[in-house]
CSV table of C-alpha atoms in Angstrom, one decimal:
chain,number,residue,atom,x,y,z
A,1,MET,CA,-2.0,9.4,16.6
A,2,HIS,CA,-5.1,10.6,18.5
A,3,ILE,CA,-6.9,13.6,17.1
A,4,SER,CA,-9.8,15.0,19.1
A,5,ALA,CA,-13.2,15.6,17.4
A,6,GLU,CA,-12.8,19.3,17.9
A,7,LYS,CA,-9.3,19.3,16.3
A,8,LYS,CA,-10.6,17.3,13.3
A,9,VAL,CA,-13.3,19.9,12.7
A,10,GLU,CA,-10.8,22.7,12.9
A,11,LEU,CA,-8.4,21.0,10.5
A,12,LEU,CA,-11.2,20.4,7.9
A,13,GLU,CA,-12.3,24.0,8.1
A,14,LYS,CA,-8.7,25.2,7.6
A,15,LEU,CA,-8.4,22.8,4.6
A,16,ASP,CA,-11.4,24.4,3.0
A,17,GLU,CA,-9.9,27.8,3.6
A,18,PHE,CA,-6.7,26.5,1.9
A,19,PHE,CA,-8.5,25.4,-1.2
A,20,ARG,CA,-10.4,28.7,-1.4
A,21,ARG,CA,-7.1,30.6,-1.3
A,22,THR,CA,-5.3,28.2,-3.6
A,23,ASP,CA,-7.9,28.2,-6.3
A,24,LYS,CA,-7.2,31.9,-6.9
A,25,ALA,CA,-3.5,31.3,-7.6
A,26,VAL,CA,-3.2,27.7,-8.9
A,27,THR,CA,-5.5,25.7,-11.1
A,28,VAL,CA,-7.0,23.2,-8.7
A,29,SER,CA,-10.2,21.7,-9.9
A,30,GLY,CA,-13.2,20.9,-7.7
A,31,PRO,CA,-12.7,17.1,-8.3
A,32,GLU,CA,-9.0,17.4,-7.4
A,33,ALA,CA,-9.9,19.2,-4.1
A,34,ASN,CA,-12.5,16.5,-3.4
A,35,VAL,CA,-9.9,13.8,-3.9
A,36,PHE,CA,-7.7,15.2,-1.3
A,37,ARG,CA,-10.6,15.9,1.1
A,38,GLN,CA,-11.4,12.2,0.9
A,39,LEU,CA,-7.8,11.2,1.6
A,40,TYR,CA,-7.5,13.7,4.4
A,41,ARG,CA,-10.6,12.5,6.1
A,42,GLN,CA,-9.3,8.9,5.9
A,43,PHE,CA,-6.0,10.1,7.4
A,44,LEU,CA,-7.9,11.8,10.3
A,45,GLU,CA,-10.4,9.0,10.9
A,46,GLU,CA,-8.7,5.7,10.1
A,47,LYS,CA,-6.0,3.7,11.8
A,48,HIS,CA,-2.5,4.4,10.6
A,49,TYR,CA,-1.4,0.8,10.4
A,50,ILE,CA,-2.4,-2.4,8.7
A,51,ASP,CA,-4.1,-5.1,10.8
A,52,TRP,CA,-2.6,-8.1,9.1
A,53,ASN,CA,-4.9,-10.4,11.2
A,54,SER,CA,-7.8,-9.0,9.3
A,55,TRP,CA,-6.5,-10.2,5.9
A,56,LYS,CA,-8.0,-13.3,4.4
A,57,PHE,CA,-6.9,-15.4,1.5
A,58,ILE,CA,-9.1,-15.4,-1.6
A,59,ALA,CA,-11.3,-18.5,-1.5
A,60,GLU,CA,-10.0,-21.2,-3.7
A,61,GLY,CA,-13.4,-21.6,-5.4
A,62,VAL,CA,-13.0,-18.2,-7.1
A,63,GLN,CA,-9.4,-18.5,-8.1
A,64,ARG,CA,-8.4,-19.5,-11.6
A,65,ASN,CA,-5.0,-20.8,-12.7
A,66,HIS,CA,-3.7,-19.2,-15.9
A,67,ASP,CA,-2.9,-22.6,-17.4
A,68,ASP,CA,-6.6,-23.5,-17.0
A,69,LEU,CA,-7.9,-20.6,-19.0
A,70,SER,CA,-8.9,-21.1,-22.6
A,71,PRO,CA,-6.6,-19.5,-25.2
A,72,PHE,CA,-7.8,-16.1,-26.3
A,73,ASP,CA,-9.2,-16.0,-29.9
A,74,PHE,CA,-7.6,-12.9,-31.5
A,75,LYS,CA,-10.2,-13.1,-34.3
A,76,ARG,CA,-12.6,-11.8,-31.7
A,77,LYS,CA,-12.6,-8.2,-33.0
A,78,ASP,CA,-15.6,-7.4,-30.8
A,79,VAL,CA,-13.3,-7.8,-27.8
A,80,LEU,CA,-10.5,-5.7,-29.2
A,81,ASP,CA,-12.9,-3.0,-30.3
A,82,ARG,CA,-14.0,-2.7,-26.6
A,83,LEU,CA,-10.5,-2.5,-25.2
A,84,VAL,CA,-8.2,0.4,-24.2
A,85,VAL,CA,-4.7,0.2,-22.8
A,86,VAL,CA,-3.6,2.7,-20.0
A,87,LYS,CA,0.0,2.9,-18.8
A,88,LEU,CA,0.8,4.9,-15.7
A,89,ASN,CA,3.4,7.6,-16.4
A,90,GLY,CA,3.4,9.8,-13.4
A,91,GLY,CA,6.7,9.1,-11.8
A,92,LEU,CA,10.1,10.9,-12.1
A,93,GLY,CA,13.3,8.9,-12.1
A,94,THR,CA,14.8,10.9,-9.2
A,95,THR,CA,16.0,7.8,-7.3
A,96,MET,CA,18.0,6.9,-10.4
A,97,GLY,CA,19.5,10.4,-10.8
A,98,CYS,CA,17.0,11.4,-13.5
A,99,ASN,CA,15.0,14.7,-13.3
A,100,LYS,CA,12.7,13.7,-16.1
A,101,PRO,CA,9.9,11.2,-16.4
A,102,LYS,CA,11.0,7.7,-15.5
A,103,SER,CA,9.7,6.5,-18.9
A,104,PHE,CA,12.4,8.6,-20.6
A,105,ILE,CA,15.2,6.4,-19.2
A,106,LYS,CA,17.0,4.6,-22.0
A,107,ILE,CA,17.1,0.9,-21.4
A,108,LYS,CA,18.2,-0.6,-24.7
A,109,GLY,CA,20.5,1.4,-26.9
A,110,ASP,CA,18.8,4.7,-27.6
A,111,LEU,CA,15.4,3.3,-26.8
A,112,SER,CA,13.6,4.4,-23.6
A,113,PHE,CA,10.8,2.7,-21.7
A,114,LEU,CA,8.4,5.0,-23.5
A,115,ASP,CA,9.8,4.2,-27.0
A,116,ILE,CA,9.6,0.4,-26.3
A,117,ALA,CA,6.1,0.6,-24.9
A,118,ARG,CA,4.9,2.5,-28.0
A,119,GLN,CA,6.6,0.1,-30.4
A,120,GLN,CA,5.1,-2.9,-28.6
A,121,HIS,CA,1.6,-1.3,-28.8
A,122,GLU,CA,2.0,-0.5,-32.5
A,123,ALA,CA,3.2,-4.1,-33.1
A,124,PHE,CA,0.2,-5.5,-31.2
A,125,ASN,CA,-2.3,-3.5,-33.3
A,126,LYS,CA,-0.5,-4.4,-36.5
A,127,THR,CA,-0.4,-8.1,-35.7
A,128,HIS,CA,-4.1,-8.3,-34.8
A,129,ASP,CA,-5.3,-5.7,-37.3
A,130,SER,CA,-6.8,-3.7,-34.5
A,131,LYS,CA,-7.0,-0.1,-33.3
A,132,VAL,CA,-6.7,-0.5,-29.6
A,133,PRO,CA,-5.9,3.0,-28.2
A,134,LEU,CA,-3.0,3.7,-25.9
A,135,PHE,CA,-3.4,6.2,-23.1
A,136,LEU,CA,-0.8,7.5,-20.6
A,137,MET,CA,-1.9,8.8,-17.2
A,138,ASN,CA,0.6,11.5,-16.5
A,139,SER,CA,1.1,13.6,-13.4
A,140,PHE,CA,1.7,17.3,-13.2
A,141,TYR,CA,5.4,16.4,-12.9
A,142,THR,CA,5.5,14.5,-16.2
A,143,ASP,CA,2.7,15.9,-18.3
A,144,GLN,CA,4.3,18.7,-20.3
A,145,GLN,CA,7.6,16.8,-20.9
A,146,THR,CA,5.7,13.7,-22.1
A,147,LYS,CA,3.5,15.7,-24.5
A,148,SER,CA,6.6,17.3,-25.9
A,149,GLU,CA,8.4,13.9,-26.3
A,150,LEU,CA,5.4,12.4,-28.0
A,151,GLY,CA,5.0,15.3,-30.4
A,152,PRO,CA,1.9,16.9,-31.9
A,153,HIS,CA,1.1,14.0,-34.3
A,154,SER,CA,1.3,11.1,-31.9
A,155,ASP,CA,-1.6,8.6,-31.7
A,156,VAL,CA,-0.9,8.2,-28.0
A,157,ARG,CA,-3.5,9.9,-25.8
A,158,THR,CA,-2.8,11.4,-22.4
A,159,PHE,CA,-4.7,12.6,-19.4
A,160,CYS,CA,-3.5,13.9,-16.1
A,161,GLN,CA,-4.0,12.5,-12.6
A,162,SER,CA,-4.9,14.7,-9.6
A,163,ARG,CA,-2.6,17.0,-7.7
A,164,CYS,CA,-2.8,17.1,-3.9
A,165,PRO,CA,-1.1,19.3,-1.3
A,166,ARG,CA,1.6,17.9,1.0
A,167,ILE,CA,1.0,18.4,4.7
A,168,TRP,CA,3.3,19.4,7.5
A,169,ALA,CA,4.0,16.7,10.0
A,170,ASP,CA,3.6,18.9,13.0
A,171,SER,CA,0.5,21.0,12.1
A,172,LEU,CA,-1.1,18.5,9.7
A,173,LEU,CA,-1.9,21.5,7.5
A,174,PRO,CA,-1.1,21.9,3.8
A,175,VAL,CA,2.3,23.2,2.8
A,176,GLU,CA,2.0,26.6,1.1
A,177,ASP,CA,4.0,29.4,-0.5
A,178,THR,CA,7.1,27.5,-1.4
A,179,GLY,CA,7.0,28.9,-5.0
A,180,THR,CA,7.6,25.4,-6.4
A,181,ASP,CA,5.8,22.2,-7.4
A,182,GLN,CA,7.3,20.5,-4.3
A,183,GLU,CA,4.3,21.5,-2.2
A,184,TRP,CA,2.1,19.2,-4.3
A,185,TYR,CA,2.2,15.5,-5.0
A,186,PRO,CA,0.3,13.1,-7.3
A,187,PRO,CA,-1.8,10.8,-5.1
A,188,GLY,CA,-0.7,7.4,-6.6
A,189,HIS,CA,-1.9,4.7,-8.9
A,190,GLY,CA,-5.3,4.3,-7.3
A,191,ASN,CA,-6.2,7.7,-8.5
A,192,ILE,CA,-6.6,6.4,-12.0
A,193,PHE,CA,-10.4,5.7,-11.5
A,194,GLN,CA,-11.0,9.3,-10.2
A,195,ALA,CA,-8.8,10.8,-12.9
A,196,LEU,CA,-10.5,9.0,-15.7
A,197,GLY,CA,-13.8,10.4,-14.5
A,198,ALA,CA,-12.6,13.9,-13.7
A,199,THR,CA,-10.8,14.4,-17.0
A,200,GLY,CA,-13.8,13.3,-19.1
A,201,VAL,CA,-11.9,10.4,-20.6
A,202,LEU,CA,-14.2,7.8,-19.0
A,203,ASP,CA,-17.3,9.3,-20.6
A,204,GLU,CA,-15.5,9.5,-23.9
A,205,LEU,CA,-14.5,5.8,-23.8
A,206,LEU,CA,-18.0,4.7,-22.7
A,207,ASN,CA,-19.6,6.6,-25.5
A,208,GLN,CA,-17.3,4.8,-27.9
A,209,GLY,CA,-18.3,1.4,-26.5
A,210,THR,CA,-15.1,0.8,-24.6
A,211,VAL,CA,-15.8,-1.5,-21.6
A,212,GLU,CA,-12.4,-3.1,-20.9
A,213,VAL,CA,-9.4,-1.2,-19.6
A,214,ASP,CA,-6.0,-2.9,-19.5
A,215,VAL,CA,-3.8,-1.1,-16.9
A,216,SER,CA,0.0,-1.5,-16.6
A,217,ASP,CA,1.3,-0.1,-13.3
A,218,LYS,CA,4.7,0.6,-11.8
A,219,ASN,CA,5.4,3.5,-14.2
A,220,PHE,CA,6.6,1.4,-17.1
A,221,ASP,CA,8.5,-1.1,-14.9
A,222,ALA,CA,6.1,-3.6,-16.6
A,223,VAL,CA,7.0,-2.2,-20.0
A,224,ALA,CA,7.0,-5.7,-21.6
A,225,PHE,CA,3.4,-6.3,-20.7
A,226,VAL,CA,1.0,-6.3,-23.6
A,227,PRO,CA,-2.7,-7.1,-23.7
A,228,PHE,CA,-3.3,-10.9,-23.5
A,229,GLY,CA,0.4,-11.4,-23.4
């Protein structure tokens, strides 16, 4: 897709107008708007395909086989004290006929992905006499339902990823005035770094001495994954 320089300027100006209008009706923070501006500029400027010939294998000299690593010493409380676990919880189970967060799907008896993930994390902390916190990165689709499911006294912490506007295929302008959340979308797993910063969670963790973040992706598809497992 070729977009002229003049058209790019016009689209970016209209995008700024969109966010000025939207900010009056919907809560869209400055950082969220900047996330989409960055993505939109990439869309306008960069190639829309992957040049597989540009990919290179990781040099063997920097690769490490898992079997060659020394076993982790769980008595190293200093390591566990610097660790936080984040699970990505932004997806709905729509492709599986579910209109709730994917993590609510029951996979073993009455236990859901979320139930098992919480139990595993509690067992990890109990086994190693640690207090590694568990965070969920929700999306605007899953945030309220997840908080209700966790309850007011849960030790699980949550933060919300950004929300970005969908765009029309013909005009390349943001979708507006549908009256539903369908004109917005969560921008994907890579948004975790921006979301940690924008929500203040990153500053909080750094002030507490946390320097290691263990992230499980795929919206609980990797539910069996635990730190150092």
